[in-house]
Short mmCIF file of C-alpha atoms and ligand atoms in Angstrom, two decimals:
data_model
loop_
_atom_site.label_atom_id
_atom_site.label_comp_id
_atom_site.label_asym_id
_atom_site.label_seq_id
_atom_site.Cartn_x
_atom_site.Cartn_y
_atom_site.Cartn_z
CA UNK A 1142 55.48 69.29 16.20
CA UNK A 1143 59.13 68.71 14.30
CA UNK A 1144 60.92 65.89 13.09
CA UNK A 1145 63.92 64.41 15.15
CA UNK A 1146 66.32 65.02 12.65
CA UNK A 1147 65.24 68.92 12.49
CA UNK A 1148 65.28 69.01 16.37
CA UNK A 1149 68.85 67.51 16.47
CA UNK A 1150 70.18 70.12 13.53
CA UNK A 1151 68.46 72.83 15.72
CA UNK A 1152 70.05 71.78 18.75
CA UNK A 1153 73.75 71.43 17.12
CA UNK A 1154 73.39 74.63 15.77
CA UNK A 1155 72.80 76.40 18.96
CA UNK A 1156 75.78 74.35 20.68
CA UNK A 1157 79.39 75.35 20.26
CA UNK A 1158 82.76 74.47 21.80
CA UNK A 1159 83.16 76.16 25.40
CA UNK A 1160 86.13 78.77 25.18
CA UNK A 1161 89.34 76.77 26.22
CA UNK A 1162 91.43 77.10 29.13
CA UNK A 1163 94.38 75.22 30.82
CA UNK A 1164 94.11 71.79 32.11
CA UNK A 1165 96.77 70.00 34.28
CA UNK A 1166 97.64 66.83 32.75
CA UNK A 1167 96.14 64.62 35.34
CA UNK A 1168 92.52 66.82 34.87
CA UNK A 1169 92.99 66.48 30.99
CA UNK A 1170 91.21 63.01 30.35
CA UNK A 1171 87.92 62.88 28.22
CA UNK A 1172 88.55 66.47 27.28
CA UNK A 1173 88.97 67.81 23.85
CA UNK A 1174 92.39 69.40 22.75
CA UNK A 1175 92.00 73.02 21.74
CA UNK A 1176 95.53 73.48 20.41
CA UNK A 1177 98.13 71.73 18.41
CA UNK A 1178 100.86 70.04 20.36
CA UNK A 1179 104.48 69.66 18.81
CA UNK A 1180 107.23 67.58 20.29
CA UNK A 1181 110.17 69.02 22.26
CA UNK A 1182 112.11 65.95 21.85
CA UNK A 1183 113.36 63.04 19.37
CA UNK A 1184 111.67 59.79 20.38
CA UNK A 1185 113.43 57.81 21.07
CA UNK A 1186 116.05 60.56 21.92
CA UNK A 1187 118.85 57.93 20.82
CA UNK A 1188 119.09 54.52 19.17
CA UNK A 1189 117.57 52.35 21.64
CA UNK A 1190 117.93 48.72 22.46
CA UNK A 1191 114.61 46.82 22.47
CA UNK A 1192 116.11 43.55 24.01
CA UNK A 1193 118.35 42.80 26.90
CA UNK A 1194 121.28 40.97 25.15
CA UNK A 1195 124.22 42.38 23.35
CA UNK A 1196 125.05 45.18 21.11
CA UNK A 1197 126.98 44.39 18.06
CA UNK A 1198 128.53 45.39 14.37
CA UNK A 1199 126.33 43.03 12.36
CA UNK A 1200 128.83 43.03 9.52
CA UNK A 1201 131.38 41.22 12.13
CA UNK A 1202 129.10 38.10 12.15
CA UNK A 1203 128.43 36.53 8.49
CA UNK A 1204 125.55 33.94 8.97
CA UNK A 1205 124.89 35.37 12.38
CA UNK A 1206 127.52 33.48 14.02
CA UNK A 1207 131.07 34.43 15.89
CA UNK A 1208 132.52 35.58 18.91
CA UNK A 1209 133.44 38.80 20.31
CA UNK A 1210 135.19 40.43 23.20
CA UNK A 1211 132.83 42.35 25.56
CA UNK A 1212 133.63 45.76 25.61
CA UNK A 1213 131.66 46.82 28.83
CA UNK A 1214 128.10 46.98 29.99
CA UNK A 1215 125.39 49.65 29.28
CA UNK A 1216 122.23 50.13 31.37
CA UNK A 1217 119.34 52.27 30.78
CA UNK A 1218 119.77 55.85 32.12
CA UNK A 1219 123.56 55.66 32.65
CA UNK A 1220 125.64 58.16 30.94
CA UNK A 1221 126.23 57.77 27.22
CA UNK A 1222 129.00 55.65 25.97
CA UNK A 1223 131.89 58.00 24.78
CA UNK A 1224 131.77 58.67 21.28
CA UNK A 1225 135.59 58.35 21.02
CA UNK A 1226 135.26 54.65 22.08
CA UNK A 1227 133.06 53.63 19.07
CA UNK A 1228 133.23 49.67 19.16
CA UNK A 1229 135.72 48.24 16.48
CA UNK A 1230 135.75 44.81 14.99
CA UNK A 1231 135.56 41.96 17.40
CA UNK A 1232 134.03 43.79 20.08
CA UNK A 1233 130.29 43.90 21.30
CA UNK A 1234 128.84 45.17 24.42
CA UNK A 1235 126.32 43.69 26.88
CA UNK A 1236 123.07 45.93 26.84
CA UNK A 1237 119.84 46.26 28.40
CA UNK A 1238 116.37 46.93 27.00
CA UNK A 1239 116.13 50.56 26.68
CA UNK A 1240 119.62 51.71 26.78
CA UNK A 1241 121.49 53.52 23.79
CA UNK A 1242 123.24 51.38 21.73
CA UNK A 1243 127.17 52.28 21.83
CA UNK A 1244 128.51 54.04 18.71
CA UNK A 1245 129.95 51.53 15.95
CA UNK A 1246 127.06 49.12 16.62
CA UNK A 1247 123.89 48.68 14.53
CA UNK A 1248 122.24 45.71 16.02
CA UNK A 1249 121.40 43.79 19.32
CA UNK A 1250 121.33 40.07 19.51
CA UNK A 1251 119.04 38.96 22.39
CA UNK A 1252 120.69 37.25 25.29
CA UNK A 1253 118.75 33.89 24.29
CA UNK A 1254 120.98 33.88 21.22
CA UNK A 1255 124.12 34.23 23.09
CA UNK A 1256 126.49 32.22 25.48
CA UNK A 1257 129.67 32.79 27.05
CA UNK A 1258 132.48 32.99 24.56
CA UNK A 1259 135.66 31.07 24.89
CA UNK A 1260 138.44 34.10 24.52
CA UNK A 1261 140.88 34.53 27.33
CA UNK A 1262 140.54 37.22 30.10
CA UNK A 1263 137.69 36.06 32.40
CA UNK A 1264 134.14 34.67 32.77
CA UNK A 1265 132.42 37.50 30.93
CA UNK A 1266 135.02 38.88 28.65
CA UNK A 1267 133.86 37.04 25.28
CA UNK A 1268 130.66 36.12 24.10
CA UNK A 1269 129.49 33.86 21.37
CA UNK A 1270 126.82 34.79 19.02
CA UNK A 1271 124.55 32.67 17.45
CA UNK A 1272 121.42 34.37 15.72
CA UNK A 1273 121.04 33.01 12.00
CA UNK A 1274 118.64 35.94 11.40
CA UNK A 1275 120.98 38.41 12.49
CA UNK A 1276 120.58 41.98 10.31
CA UNK A 1277 121.34 45.52 10.66
CA UNK A 1278 118.93 47.46 13.04
CA UNK A 1279 117.95 44.29 14.53
CA UNK A 1280 115.99 44.82 17.82
CA UNK A 1281 117.15 48.59 17.58
CA UNK A 1282 114.46 51.60 17.43
CA UNK A 1283 116.28 54.28 15.62
CA UNK A 1284 116.41 57.85 17.19
CA UNK A 1285 113.41 59.79 16.30
CA UNK A 1286 111.20 56.78 14.51
CA UNK A 1287 108.50 57.54 16.79
CA UNK A 1288 108.31 61.21 16.64
CA UNK A 1289 110.73 64.01 15.79
CA UNK A 1290 111.28 67.21 17.76
CA UNK A 1291 109.11 69.97 16.23
CA UNK A 1292 106.57 67.38 14.67
CA UNK A 1293 102.81 68.11 15.82
CA UNK A 1294 101.99 64.87 17.41
CA UNK A 1295 98.25 65.66 18.61
CA UNK A 1296 96.06 68.35 16.74
CA UNK A 1297 93.39 70.32 17.88
CA UNK A 1298 90.02 68.48 18.16
CA UNK A 1299 91.76 65.26 19.46
CA UNK A 1300 89.76 63.66 22.32
CA UNK A 1301 91.94 62.96 25.17
CA UNK A 1302 92.29 59.06 26.20
CA UNK A 1303 94.92 57.51 27.97
CA UNK A 1304 97.17 57.03 25.21
CA UNK A 1305 97.09 60.87 24.40
CA UNK A 1306 97.68 61.26 28.04
CA UNK A 1307 100.94 59.42 27.73
CA UNK A 1308 102.02 61.32 24.23
CA UNK A 1309 101.52 64.76 26.63
CA UNK A 1310 103.56 63.41 29.04
CA UNK A 1311 106.28 62.33 26.77
CA UNK A 1312 106.56 65.60 25.12
CA UNK A 1313 106.74 67.40 28.51
CA UNK A 1314 103.14 68.94 28.34
CA UNK A 1315 102.22 69.16 32.23
CA UNK A 1316 99.53 71.40 31.32
CA UNK A 1317 97.60 71.73 27.92
CA UNK A 1318 94.74 73.83 26.45
CA UNK A 1319 91.15 72.02 26.51
CA UNK A 1320 87.56 72.87 26.34
CA UNK A 1321 86.13 72.79 29.57
CA UNK A 1322 83.39 70.30 30.51
CA UNK A 1323 79.96 71.95 30.26
CA UNK A 1324 78.46 72.65 33.89
CA UNK A 1325 74.88 71.31 33.76
CA UNK A 1326 71.95 72.31 36.16
CA UNK A 1327 69.44 69.60 36.83
CA UNK A 1328 66.07 70.47 38.03
CA UNK A 1329 63.24 67.95 38.63
CA UNK A 1330 59.74 69.32 39.12
CA UNK A 1331 56.53 67.76 40.30
CA UNK A 1332 54.24 68.14 43.26
CA UNK A 1333 54.17 64.40 43.53
CA UNK A 1334 57.93 63.83 43.57
CA UNK A 1335 60.08 63.19 46.59
CA UNK A 1336 64.04 62.30 47.05
CA UNK A 1337 65.32 58.98 47.42
CA UNK A 1338 65.76 59.17 51.04
CA UNK A 1339 62.12 59.71 51.84
CA UNK A 1340 59.29 57.61 52.01
CA UNK A 1341 56.72 58.43 49.54
CA UNK A 1342 53.36 59.34 50.82
CA UNK A 1343 49.95 58.73 49.05
CA UNK A 1344 50.19 59.88 45.49
CA UNK A 1345 53.91 60.40 45.91
CA UNK A 1346 57.02 58.69 43.66
CA UNK A 1347 60.34 58.84 43.98
CA UNK A 1348 62.66 61.24 41.89
CA UNK A 1349 64.48 59.07 39.45
CA UNK A 1350 65.20 61.69 36.81
CA UNK A 1351 67.51 63.65 38.97
CA UNK A 1352 70.09 60.95 39.53
CA UNK A 1353 69.66 59.59 36.18
CA UNK A 1354 70.26 62.78 34.66
CA UNK A 1355 73.16 63.73 36.96
CA UNK A 1356 74.66 59.96 35.73
CA UNK A 1357 74.01 60.63 32.27
CA UNK A 1358 75.51 63.91 32.10
CA UNK A 1359 78.78 62.58 33.93
CA UNK A 1360 78.85 59.91 31.40
CA UNK A 1361 78.53 62.20 28.45
CA UNK A 1362 81.44 64.41 29.66
CA UNK A 1363 79.76 67.12 31.42
CA UNK A 1364 79.99 68.31 35.10
CA UNK A 1365 76.40 67.67 36.84
CA UNK A 1366 74.84 70.25 39.51
CA UNK A 1367 71.55 69.25 40.82
CA UNK A 1368 69.52 71.88 42.16
CA UNK A 1369 66.56 69.88 43.78
CA UNK A 1370 62.89 69.44 43.11
CA UNK A 1371 60.64 72.50 42.05
CA UNK A 1372 57.00 72.19 43.13
CA UNK A 1373 54.64 73.24 40.26
CA UNK A 1374 54.28 76.92 41.05
CA UNK A 1375 55.38 79.50 39.09
CA UNK A 1376 57.64 80.67 42.34
CA UNK A 1377 59.35 77.72 42.80
CA UNK A 1378 60.30 77.13 39.52
CA UNK A 1379 61.21 80.80 38.79
CA UNK A 1380 63.78 80.33 41.74
CA UNK A 1381 65.50 77.26 40.62
CA UNK A 1382 65.46 78.04 36.59
CA UNK A 1383 67.15 81.20 37.71
CA UNK A 1384 69.79 79.36 39.53
CA UNK A 1385 70.05 76.81 36.72
CA UNK A 1386 70.54 79.80 34.03
CA UNK A 1387 74.21 80.62 35.32
CA UNK A 1388 75.14 77.09 34.07
CA UNK A 1389 76.29 76.07 30.75
CA UNK A 1390 73.12 74.17 30.13
CA UNK A 1391 69.95 73.76 32.30
CA UNK A 1392 67.94 70.21 32.09
CA UNK A 1393 64.33 70.17 33.85
CA UNK A 1394 62.29 67.22 33.84
CA UNK A 1395 58.67 67.30 33.87
CA UNK A 1396 55.89 70.03 33.49
CA UNK A 1397 56.18 70.16 29.72
CA UNK A 1398 53.25 68.44 28.46
CA UNK A 1399 49.60 69.86 28.37
CA UNK A 1400 48.50 69.57 31.93
CA UNK A 1401 47.20 72.29 33.96
CA UNK A 1402 50.30 72.35 36.12
CA UNK A 1403 52.63 71.83 33.22
CA UNK A 1404 54.24 75.41 34.16
CA UNK A 1405 57.81 74.83 32.83
CA UNK A 1406 57.84 76.38 29.40
CA UNK A 1407 55.79 79.60 30.52
CA UNK A 1408 58.31 80.37 33.32
CA UNK A 1409 61.26 79.67 30.75
CA UNK A 1410 59.96 82.23 28.54
CA UNK A 1411 59.37 84.67 31.19
CA UNK A 1412 63.02 84.35 32.24
CA UNK A 1413 64.15 85.30 28.80
CA UNK A 1414 64.71 81.90 27.45
CA UNK A 1415 63.82 81.87 23.89
CA UNK A 1416 62.06 78.93 22.52
CA UNK A 1417 63.61 76.86 19.78
CA UNK A 1418 61.05 73.90 19.56
CA UNK A 1419 58.39 72.45 21.53
CA UNK A 1420 57.21 68.99 20.68
CA UNK A 1421 58.98 66.61 18.54
CA UNK A 1422 57.52 63.82 16.47
CA UNK A 1423 58.76 60.83 18.55
CA UNK A 1424 57.85 58.38 21.01
CA UNK A 1425 58.57 58.41 23.77
CA UNK A 1426 59.67 62.04 24.26
CA UNK A 1427 57.21 63.90 22.51
CA UNK A 1428 56.66 67.08 25.11
CA UNK A 1429 60.33 67.98 24.98
CA UNK A 1430 61.11 71.75 24.92
CA UNK A 1431 64.22 73.55 23.74
CA UNK A 1432 65.58 77.15 24.13
CA UNK A 1433 68.41 79.44 24.52
CA UNK A 1434 68.99 81.74 27.19
CA UNK A 1435 71.18 84.57 25.42
CA UNK A 1436 72.32 86.13 28.50
CA UNK A 1437 73.99 84.68 31.62
CA UNK A 1438 72.79 85.65 34.90
CA UNK A 1439 75.14 88.17 36.21
CA UNK A 1440 76.68 86.01 38.70
CA UNK A 1441 78.05 83.86 36.03
CA UNK A 1442 81.80 83.82 36.11
CA UNK A 1443 82.39 80.86 33.68
CA UNK A 1444 81.59 82.34 30.32
CA UNK A 1445 79.46 84.27 27.96
CA UNK A 1446 77.77 81.55 25.70
CA UNK A 1447 74.14 81.26 26.02
CA UNK A 1448 72.69 78.76 28.31
CA UNK A 1449 71.06 75.83 26.33
CA UNK A 1450 67.75 74.76 28.31
CA UNK A 1451 65.99 71.67 27.75
CA UNK A 1452 62.61 70.91 29.33
CA UNK A 1453 62.45 67.26 29.42
CA UNK A 1454 59.40 65.23 29.71
CA UNK A 1455 58.57 63.79 33.04
CA UNK A 1456 58.46 60.06 32.62
CA UNK A 1457 61.72 58.52 32.98
CA UNK A 1458 62.27 56.61 29.84
CA UNK A 1459 61.40 59.68 27.76
CA UNK A 1460 64.10 61.28 29.62
CA UNK A 1461 66.78 58.89 28.61
CA UNK A 1462 65.54 58.79 25.02
CA UNK A 1463 65.63 62.72 24.97
CA UNK A 1464 68.84 62.52 26.34
CA UNK A 1465 70.36 60.30 23.49
CA UNK A 1466 68.74 62.14 20.85
CA UNK A 1467 69.21 65.81 21.89
CA UNK A 1468 71.32 66.46 25.01
CA UNK A 1469 74.07 64.37 24.73
CA UNK A 1470 75.13 65.67 20.99
CA UNK A 1471 74.76 69.15 22.67
CA UNK A 1472 77.17 68.28 25.43
CA UNK A 1473 79.66 66.77 23.09
CA UNK A 1474 79.38 69.92 20.79
CA UNK A 1475 80.48 71.91 24.12
CA UNK A 1476 83.42 69.60 25.01
CA UNK A 1477 85.04 70.49 21.23
CA UNK A 1478 83.76 67.17 19.51
CA UNK A 1479 82.74 67.87 15.86
CA UNK A 1480 80.74 64.76 15.43
CA UNK A 1481 77.09 65.56 15.20
CA UNK A 1482 74.27 63.15 16.04
CA UNK A 1483 74.62 59.58 17.33
CA UNK A 1484 74.77 57.23 14.64
CA UNK A 1485 72.05 54.50 14.11
CA UNK A 1486 73.26 51.05 13.34
CA UNK A 1487 71.58 48.53 11.18
CA UNK A 1488 71.00 45.24 12.85
CA UNK A 1489 68.55 41.81 12.19
CA UNK A 1490 65.68 41.39 14.30
CA UNK A 1491 65.92 38.24 16.32
CA UNK A 1492 62.08 37.55 16.29
CA UNK A 1493 58.91 38.60 14.44
CA UNK A 1494 57.34 41.61 15.74
CA UNK A 1495 54.13 43.35 14.76
CA UNK A 1496 53.39 47.00 16.08
CA UNK A 1497 51.70 49.98 14.79
CA UNK A 1498 52.53 53.50 15.94
CA UNK A 1499 51.43 57.29 15.00
CA UNK A 1500 55.13 58.17 15.73
CA UNK A 1501 58.58 56.99 15.58
CA UNK A 1502 59.00 55.07 18.27
CA UNK A 1503 62.30 54.17 20.15
CA UNK A 1504 61.94 50.73 21.90
CA UNK A 1505 63.94 49.18 24.48
CA UNK A 1506 66.08 46.52 22.97
CA UNK A 1507 69.31 44.25 23.26
CA UNK A 1508 71.57 44.65 20.63
CA UNK A 1509 74.20 41.76 20.35
CA UNK A 1510 77.43 43.04 18.66
CA UNK A 1511 79.78 40.01 19.31
CA UNK A 1512 79.37 38.30 15.95
CA UNK A 1513 79.50 39.51 12.70
CA UNK A 1514 76.14 40.97 11.47
CA UNK A 1515 74.37 42.79 14.52
CA UNK A 1516 71.18 41.21 15.92
CA UNK A 1517 68.66 43.08 18.13
CA UNK A 1518 65.86 41.98 20.20
CA UNK A 1519 63.29 44.11 21.51
CA UNK A 1520 62.59 43.93 25.02
CA UNK A 1521 58.96 43.59 27.10
CA UNK A 1522 58.13 47.21 28.11
CA UNK A 1523 55.24 48.86 29.59
CA UNK A 1524 55.85 52.37 28.01
CA UNK A 1525 57.63 55.73 29.16
CA UNK A 1526 57.42 55.26 32.70
CA UNK A 1527 59.13 51.63 32.76
CA UNK A 1528 62.46 52.43 33.80
CA UNK A 1529 63.03 49.12 35.04
CA UNK A 1530 62.81 47.32 31.63
CA UNK A 1531 65.68 49.64 30.63
CA UNK A 1532 68.16 48.11 33.16
CA UNK A 1533 67.94 45.10 30.78
CA UNK A 1534 68.51 47.11 27.25
CA UNK A 1535 71.48 48.36 25.64
CA UNK A 1536 69.85 50.17 22.89
CA UNK A 1537 66.63 51.21 21.18
CA UNK A 1538 65.21 49.92 17.95
CA UNK A 1539 63.59 52.57 15.99
CA UNK A 1540 60.24 51.34 14.60
CA UNK A 1541 59.19 53.79 11.93
CA UNK A 1542 55.27 55.14 11.91
CA UNK A 1543 52.72 53.20 10.68
CA UNK A 1544 51.45 49.39 10.92
CA UNK A 1545 54.39 46.74 10.27
CA UNK A 1546 54.64 43.04 10.60
CA UNK A 1547 58.44 42.51 10.81
CA UNK A 1548 59.85 39.07 10.70
CA UNK A 1549 62.92 37.72 12.07
CA UNK A 1550 65.77 38.76 10.29
CA UNK A 1551 64.26 41.83 8.95
CA UNK A 1552 66.91 44.87 8.99
CA UNK A 1553 65.97 47.54 11.48
CA UNK A 1554 67.69 50.78 12.84
CA UNK A 1555 68.92 50.83 16.34
CA UNK A 1556 70.05 53.60 18.45
CA UNK A 1557 72.93 52.23 20.84
CA UNK A 1558 72.70 53.98 23.98
CA UNK A 1559 76.36 54.56 25.15
CA UNK A 1560 77.34 53.01 28.80
P1 LIG B 2871 54.97 65.43 33.91
O1 LIG B 2871 55.27 65.51 32.32
O2 LIG B 2871 55.39 66.45 34.91
O3 LIG B 2871 53.31 65.40 34.02
O4 LIG B 2871 55.37 64.06 34.39
C1 LIG B 2871 54.84 63.07 33.63
C2 LIG B 2871 55.30 61.79 34.30
O5 LIG B 2871 56.48 61.48 34.79
C3 LIG B 2871 54.37 61.61 35.64
O6 LIG B 2871 53.86 60.54 35.93
C4 LIG B 2871 55.45 62.12 36.80
O7 LIG B 2871 54.74 61.50 37.96
C5 LIG B 2871 56.32 61.10 36.13
N1 LIG B 2871 57.85 61.93 36.73
C6 LIG B 2871 57.99 63.42 36.56
N2 LIG B 2871 59.11 63.85 37.24
C7 LIG B 2871 59.46 62.67 37.71
C8 LIG B 2871 60.84 62.27 38.41
N3 LIG B 2871 61.61 63.32 38.83
N4 LIG B 2871 61.10 60.88 38.44
C9 LIG B 2871 60.33 59.94 38.09
N5 LIG B 2871 59.19 60.11 37.53
C10 LIG B 2871 58.84 61.27 37.27
MG1 LIG B 2872 54.55 67.11 36.41
#
């Protein structure tokens, strides 16, 4: 039996980023960039008006007041104002947000600080400026102040969020190189387990682990491939495990503890999966098994990196705790993220708590992060089969082994489960 930290280290040493490939921009969200991306343009590409109003020569308006002849109107998207018609003293131009300011001008006065002028020549031919704070550069975003042509704007290893999608579009990248999502095969095991659409007979329960794992994998950034329920026979397990070993990762639930029908470790070894660890000093989740299948099944077309195999315990909350501690970090590594294990946060207990445990225990809890100084409340929980209690939790308090009488306000460590 090894410590959680040693098990996490072993998992992270085995998991590496999947070989990168091209992704269309629309599919790049939630991937990790596998190249440095440089801009092919200055942004903004010209000195740009940030307000609707008048482009002016600020030096013409001492104290921000004065009158100018309106030399024309400029809308975003129209051809640039001719360079040989730079505005001269006494001229201003009507301008809309996003349009290039005309040559000769250096500031934009918002329309609310202007009114119609009194100079002759028609109703819109003159404008009166009244903007005491007028100064050069006002309401203008200079060419290249956001980014310059050739500048690297996103680096290898960047997690692509909506803002990164927008920057990629800005610099003209319709496809980018990213690490693909790991394909994660999922197998439930157990003679007693039936699918959600079935009515359980005597001694049977429904399969919650399969759907839970598929959901966890999706949320973690992988692509789940649910293969079904293997009965507790070597033949049935062999068949589904062999299929699962074509994926980047294989998750099994059940059949890894010490019962007579816990056949998973034996079948995995038989199919060439090298055991890295079996049993971790943790509650719930102790029987968890982890290994590496060095060679892909020949039908694999995806990559030649090894398949990571987790034999998770059967109890639903053990599945969730083991996923947070071991599986999610592995998926994130395969996605190309460099971070390691999920960080624990410190929080104050909301109420006193006496307990005793022979192993470090992850207890379902509600972590309140709204105010400064996190607070955490352990929830009523019947143990590792009690998944319903987890629906009211957003985290797990880590109780260290031993006998403890904790008081309200005592500081504890919390594993915050990601939504
Ligand atoms: P095992 O490790 O296979 O003995 O399973 C431990 C416990 O988890 C047993 O009570 C099982 O009935 C339960 N269990 C196993 N697989 C599932 C599953 N897919 N969904 C819900 N409970 C399960
Ligand atoms: Mg079983």
